[in-house]
Amino acid sequence: MADTKAYDIHLLSNSHWDREWYMSHEQYLARLVPLMDRLVDIMKTQPDYTFVMDGQYAMLEDYLVIRPEATESIKAWMAEGRLKVGPWYTQPLETLISGEAMIRNLQHGIAETEKLGPVMRVSYEIDEFGHASQTPQILQGFGISGAIAWRGLPKNSRSAVKWQSPDGSAVTLFYSNDGYGEATALPSCEDDFIETVDGDDIKRAGLRSRVESLRRLREPNADTTHLLWLNGIDHSWAQPDILSVIDRVNALYPDLRVKQDTPEGFTAAVERDYAERGLEMTTVHGELMYTREDVLESTHACHPVQKKANYDTENLLEHSLEPLCAMAWLQGEAYPDWAIKRAWRYVLENHAHDSLGCTSVDEVFEEVMTRYRSAASLAELTIQESLRGLMAHGDRSPAMYLFNPTSTPMRGVVPFSFDIPRGFGNANFHLTDENGTVIPHVLLEKDDVQDVRYNPRLGHPTRTPATYVSGLVYADSIPAMGYIRLNFVQGNPLSRCKRNLEPYYFVSAPATMENEHLRITINPNGTFDLLDKITGKTYPSQLLLEDSGDADNCYVHITPFNDRRTYLSTANAASVRMLYDTPLGAAFEIAQTLTIPDGLKDNRSRRADLVGSVEVTAVLTLTKDARRIDIKLTVNNHARNHRLRALFPTYLEKATLSRSGQPFDTVERTIHKELDLELHEQPYPTAPMQDFCDVTGENCGLTVAAAGIYEYECTDNRSRALALTLLRATEMIDVGAFANPRYVMHKGQTLDTPITYTLSLIPHGCDPAEARPHVTQALLTPMCVLNRQSEVSVMTDYISPASDLPNVGSALTLTADGDIEITAFKKAYHRDTLIIRLLNRGKTASQGTLRVGTTAMTPTAAYETNLAEDRLRELSLADGTLPFDLRPCGLLTLEFEMKKI
């Protein structure tokens, strides 16, 4: 080559290991075991050989279950630095998991890896579908300052950049441009050759051609003389002769100094070279979802049943299981650490990017759903037992407890449901607070059932007649990270449910309901108009359905090339009926069917002539004092190869930005997307979301909160509609590479499988932060439990706990001058201490105080920790109160040592 600059080549031998993808986990395991057996043989016979376990612990864990006898050898090689494991448990999709779930993935991955040896302190995430804005802050919180990754960087990015989170935290990102695995199976043969596979002659590039190709790929993007070659790709076996091949390359190319290395060795060499030569890295900021090299953003919307299960399970573990069990522990109950870690383990297995992205065969989908069900089942029973233990510390007469596992006090209408055992009375009851004041509630449903209670003394369950009830109750204030007790008093309820229009409570006219803040008018076609009485703004035609064809695969949404028709519900005739009208709220049901083509034809270039449909039922609920309208939306799909979206027009024509939730962040995005003809992948009009999306104009705006919807668009037209993807029905992993019937994702069509979403529309003024508390309350309903003793109370040696639980209680009081929320309230991962994590969602620094403690336990010391929960410094704690400062967009993890009072 004309350029004789000398380069140091750091070759990483590895295998990118998908635990499940186009085959099931067990089938991949049948390939993993021989792969690892071979690697073990290589490591034993070649004492200089190094290998990277794909940045995840799960790959090694799966192997050691089958080959436990290899454990000691593995430990030795890890200690020598030859086998690099972790830090992740599985390689997740950063924009599809919550921030706390990302932390749990790293916590579990590092903890399990360190049982065997040193963890790799470089985040190897080579096959992520884009990168979340706060990932650098999270990595830094675990002492990880470098990452090797592909996808999502801007055009013309260099091979090493500083990647900075909104709080200022940064890691060095080493970018693998144009994919990974470029140095897989480097041949010893210098010249091009022919390989015969299954009788087919395949032309292969020889060593000289491969090296020249590697130079063209890597050298133009580098400002440093230290380059990365990745010797390994999806499921590839370790190359046994790579060390001798490296020697041959070094002999052929005097200007190359190639060596087998580790991620730590490579990243340290690059950073040292930049420092020694005074070079400055380009800085990239926040979310990395730039379309350039297959960012595969459409995976956010495929397989909606699984996506919803992921959201629901993470939400259950983060916002119910951990905080409620911690609240019970602080009152003197045992903390079910084993159950919490086991439930998280199921979820973390599903974090693997092909599993979570829903880009896998049907058997994988079924395995993933089983894990979610297992996690949820374990979590739900663990929560029940913890709460029964907690409530046993209070008055043991029948009562309903409302729990608030959030940072701020809750006020408003709370739905409830529970069984009333025969011994507690019947459905004729009212509720009173600690002062005897009657608390408004209404019953919406009741039914005779059998109450089945596990009896550990007798073995068989105890079954008694009971009454199932559901309804609404008004809570004036539920303390942050706390509860209120409402006494269950037999007697006729004081509130009634109205199912006609005279007299009305919230229903002010046919198909219309309103409170002091909002008015909702339902249109004959199933849309509704929303009036925000505070700003005077009307948002017309909400919940407009839009359907288009989907002709590509699970990774990429493309409308059929010769059929760009869009079907709207504008001309539909919907069925509208009032469900109830009560002093606490009203509800209407809207049912409609959208008739659409079923499938594709003409080589997937057009939608089919067959007729299909989608049934959509929406229950709209408006409650007392609410600043939001809640929607329970059920979609039942009877058509193939299409995308269904719900549109919420705003007509905020001057708005140029939209916003959406992402892990520990609110990300702003430009509404108008410019095409770039130099890119083979054009910018997506859609974008990732978690929890909510928003568009705001000069004087007002609209937030849509949604549980389990991960893709939205703010349309670049006059309507400025927030378009949320309800489903993508597609059956192909890849139209080209996997064009084989055995790899068809039949369940990816989501046929005849109802899926129910919960959404809320929250109109607000010019500051979208006004909607944040309403988003939280919309997506998280406090638990409502009719008090009864723990199941172990039937044992003859059971001792009732001391009655020290007040009727209203809280484990903390948070006071702050900014937009601060608690994202974690749990027991520490390794110690018997309390962990509280704070997030500043605001763009300015915040100060505040945190007071911690219950009637049973009080703090004795406080520490700031990193995300791994290693103590950084002791903090000044006075009378249970801790002052704190929190940088913009920053996380602060606090640890409290507690003692019994």
Short mmCIF file of C-alpha atoms in Angstrom, two decimals, residues 287 290 648 650-661 666-673 685 687-688 692-704 712-723 764-768 843:
data_model
loop_
_atom_site.label_atom_id
_atom_site.label_comp_id
_atom_site.label_asym_id
_atom_site.label_seq_id
_atom_site.Cartn_x
_atom_site.Cartn_y
_atom_site.Cartn_z
CA GLU A 287 -29.14 8.72 22.56
CA TYR A 290 -28.70 7.61 14.01
CA PHE A 648 -53.75 11.51 18.95
CA THR A 650 -52.73 17.97 18.58
CA TYR A 651 -52.66 20.56 15.75
CA LEU A 652 -49.76 22.26 17.51
CA GLU A 653 -48.38 23.28 14.12
CA LYS A 654 -45.50 25.39 15.47
CA ALA A 655 -44.07 22.56 17.52
CA THR A 656 -40.67 21.44 16.19
CA LEU A 657 -39.78 18.87 18.85
CA SER A 658 -41.38 15.85 20.43
CA ARG A 659 -40.30 14.09 23.62
CA SER A 660 -40.47 10.59 24.98
CA GLY A 661 -39.36 8.63 27.99
CA THR A 666 -36.67 12.34 28.58
CA VAL A 667 -35.29 12.54 25.05
CA GLU A 668 -36.12 15.40 22.68
CA ARG A 669 -36.33 14.71 18.96
CA THR A 670 -36.85 16.88 15.90
CA ILE A 671 -40.18 16.27 14.21
CA HIS A 672 -38.90 16.97 10.71
CA LYS A 673 -36.46 14.36 9.41
CA PRO A 685 -40.04 8.89 11.40
CA ALA A 687 -38.70 6.71 17.63
CA PRO A 688 -38.36 4.70 20.84
CA PHE A 692 -44.86 8.42 27.63
CA CYS A 693 -44.48 10.66 24.61
CA ASP A 694 -45.30 14.36 24.30
CA VAL A 695 -45.57 17.29 21.96
CA THR A 696 -45.76 20.84 23.29
CA GLY A 697 -46.52 24.13 21.56
CA GLU A 698 -46.19 27.72 22.68
CA ASN A 699 -48.97 27.63 25.27
CA CYS A 700 -50.01 24.03 25.75
CA GLY A 701 -49.22 20.44 24.96
CA LEU A 702 -50.37 16.84 25.13
CA THR A 703 -48.71 13.89 26.85
CA VAL A 704 -49.73 10.31 26.11
CA TYR A 712 -44.22 6.43 18.54
CA GLU A 713 -44.07 9.15 15.92
CA CYS A 714 -45.00 12.81 16.00
CA THR A 715 -46.34 13.28 12.49
CA ASP A 716 -44.67 15.95 10.39
CA ASN A 717 -47.88 17.49 9.12
CA ARG A 718 -50.53 19.95 10.24
CA SER A 719 -52.09 17.57 12.76
CA ARG A 720 -48.85 17.02 14.73
CA ALA A 721 -50.39 13.75 15.89
CA LEU A 722 -48.73 11.48 18.41
CA ALA A 723 -48.95 8.11 16.63
CA HIS A 764 -50.97 20.47 30.07
CA GLY A 765 -49.64 24.00 29.78
CA CYS A 766 -46.43 25.12 28.14
CA ASP A 767 -44.20 23.05 30.47
CA PRO A 768 -44.42 19.30 29.72
CA LYS A 843 -32.06 20.29 33.39
#
